[in-house]
Amino acid sequence: MSKFTHINPDNMAPYLPYGLSHAVAVEGGRTVYLSGQVGWDEDGNVAAPDLAGQIAQAHDNIKKILAEAGATPADIVRLNTYVVDYRPEDG
């Protein structure tokens, strides 16, 4: 039977009030599934007014979660990026 561990770093905005964890690790061949990350800082505020700044924050959040799970970005197998209301002038 697999064991699930919910990963919610203390240095990130909480997802639990929204019914989510930042990630879930599955033991027995350890696989970690991250929840979708947004450009929120550790206080839950939008980190930047622009797309580039928000993407940078989302990537920083991913690094924090990976570190909590004992992994690095080099361990990522697949990464999907979704941008809402993208306009070319947003960069």
Tab-separated table of C-alpha atoms in Angstrom:
chain	number	residue	atom	x	y	z
A	1	MET	CA	0.000	0.000	0.000
A	2	SER	CA	1.326	3.458	-0.883
A	3	LYS	CA	1.890	6.109	1.745
A	4	PHE	CA	0.996	9.696	0.911
A	5	THR	CA	2.725	12.687	2.508
A	6	HIS	CA	1.252	16.148	2.033
A	7	ILE	CA	3.879	18.861	1.530
A	8	ASN	CA	3.045	22.374	2.727
A	9	PRO	CA	6.214	24.416	3.405
A	10	ASP	CA	5.962	26.936	6.251
A	11	ASN	CA	7.604	29.607	4.092
A	12	MET	CA	4.759	29.675	1.540
A	13	ALA	CA	1.194	30.988	1.493
A	14	PRO	CA	-1.160	28.281	2.783
A	15	TYR	CA	-3.183	26.263	0.280
A	16	LEU	CA	-4.985	24.176	2.921
A	17	PRO	CA	-7.762	26.779	3.381
A	18	TYR	CA	-8.553	26.162	-0.311
A	19	GLY	CA	-8.678	22.396	0.202
A	20	LEU	CA	-5.288	21.747	-1.442
A	21	SER	CA	-1.728	20.900	-0.499
A	22	HIS	CA	1.212	22.345	-2.398
A	23	ALA	CA	2.311	18.816	-3.220
A	24	VAL	CA	1.841	15.165	-2.357
A	25	ALA	CA	4.697	12.654	-2.186
A	26	VAL	CA	4.035	8.975	-2.786
A	27	GLU	CA	6.436	6.506	-1.168
A	28	GLY	CA	7.535	3.252	-2.791
A	29	GLY	CA	9.495	4.639	-5.730
A	30	ARG	CA	8.903	8.154	-4.362
A	31	THR	CA	7.006	10.390	-6.732
A	32	VAL	CA	5.977	13.951	-5.852
A	33	TYR	CA	3.003	15.674	-7.483
A	34	LEU	CA	2.915	19.446	-7.106
A	35	SER	CA	-0.265	21.487	-7.110
A	36	GLY	CA	-0.494	24.356	-9.534
A	37	GLN	CA	1.645	27.238	-8.350
A	38	VAL	CA	0.887	30.914	-8.768
A	39	GLY	CA	2.832	34.130	-8.297
A	40	TRP	CA	1.989	34.481	-4.593
A	41	ASP	CA	4.630	35.390	-2.049
A	42	GLU	CA	4.815	33.638	1.323
A	43	ASP	CA	2.137	35.987	2.717
A	44	GLY	CA	-0.322	35.117	-0.053
A	45	ASN	CA	0.096	38.390	-1.928
A	46	VAL	CA	0.620	38.661	-5.680
A	47	ALA	CA	4.390	39.020	-5.837
A	48	ALA	CA	4.635	41.279	-8.893
A	49	PRO	CA	2.342	43.294	-11.137
A	50	ASP	CA	3.796	41.802	-14.313
A	51	LEU	CA	3.763	38.357	-15.915
A	52	ALA	CA	7.540	37.852	-15.687
A	53	GLY	CA	7.593	38.613	-11.964
A	54	GLN	CA	4.668	36.320	-11.247
A	55	ILE	CA	6.239	33.477	-13.238
A	56	ALA	CA	9.521	33.978	-11.378
A	57	GLN	CA	7.664	33.762	-8.065
A	58	ALA	CA	5.805	30.613	-9.168
A	59	HIS	CA	9.153	29.023	-10.077
A	60	ASP	CA	10.615	30.052	-6.700
A	61	ASN	CA	7.599	28.415	-5.048
A	62	ILE	CA	8.244	25.218	-6.999
A	63	LYS	CA	11.874	25.218	-5.804
A	64	LYS	CA	10.739	25.596	-2.175
A	65	ILE	CA	8.347	22.664	-2.482
A	66	LEU	CA	10.970	20.509	-4.168
A	67	ALA	CA	13.470	21.338	-1.415
A	68	GLU	CA	10.914	20.351	1.223
A	69	ALA	CA	10.516	17.017	-0.593
A	70	GLY	CA	14.294	16.511	-0.864
A	71	ALA	CA	14.390	17.203	-4.603
A	72	THR	CA	15.724	19.861	-6.999
A	73	PRO	CA	14.516	21.268	-10.333
A	74	ALA	CA	16.782	18.681	-12.018
A	75	ASP	CA	14.361	16.013	-10.746
A	76	ILE	CA	11.348	17.454	-12.595
A	77	VAL	CA	9.952	15.081	-15.199
A	78	ARG	CA	7.163	17.258	-16.556
A	79	LEU	CA	6.117	20.884	-16.095
A	80	ASN	CA	3.010	22.495	-17.552
A	81	THR	CA	2.563	26.268	-17.616
A	82	TYR	CA	-0.821	27.909	-18.000
A	83	VAL	CA	-1.162	31.667	-18.436
A	84	VAL	CA	-4.577	33.265	-17.997
A	85	ASP	CA	-5.522	36.272	-20.164
A	86	TYR	CA	-2.131	36.346	-21.893
A	87	ARG	CA	-1.471	39.238	-24.236
A	88	PRO	CA	1.692	39.445	-26.378
A	89	GLU	CA	2.521	42.838	-24.878
A	90	ASP	CA	2.746	41.123	-21.454
A	91	GLY	CA	6.027	39.593	-22.551
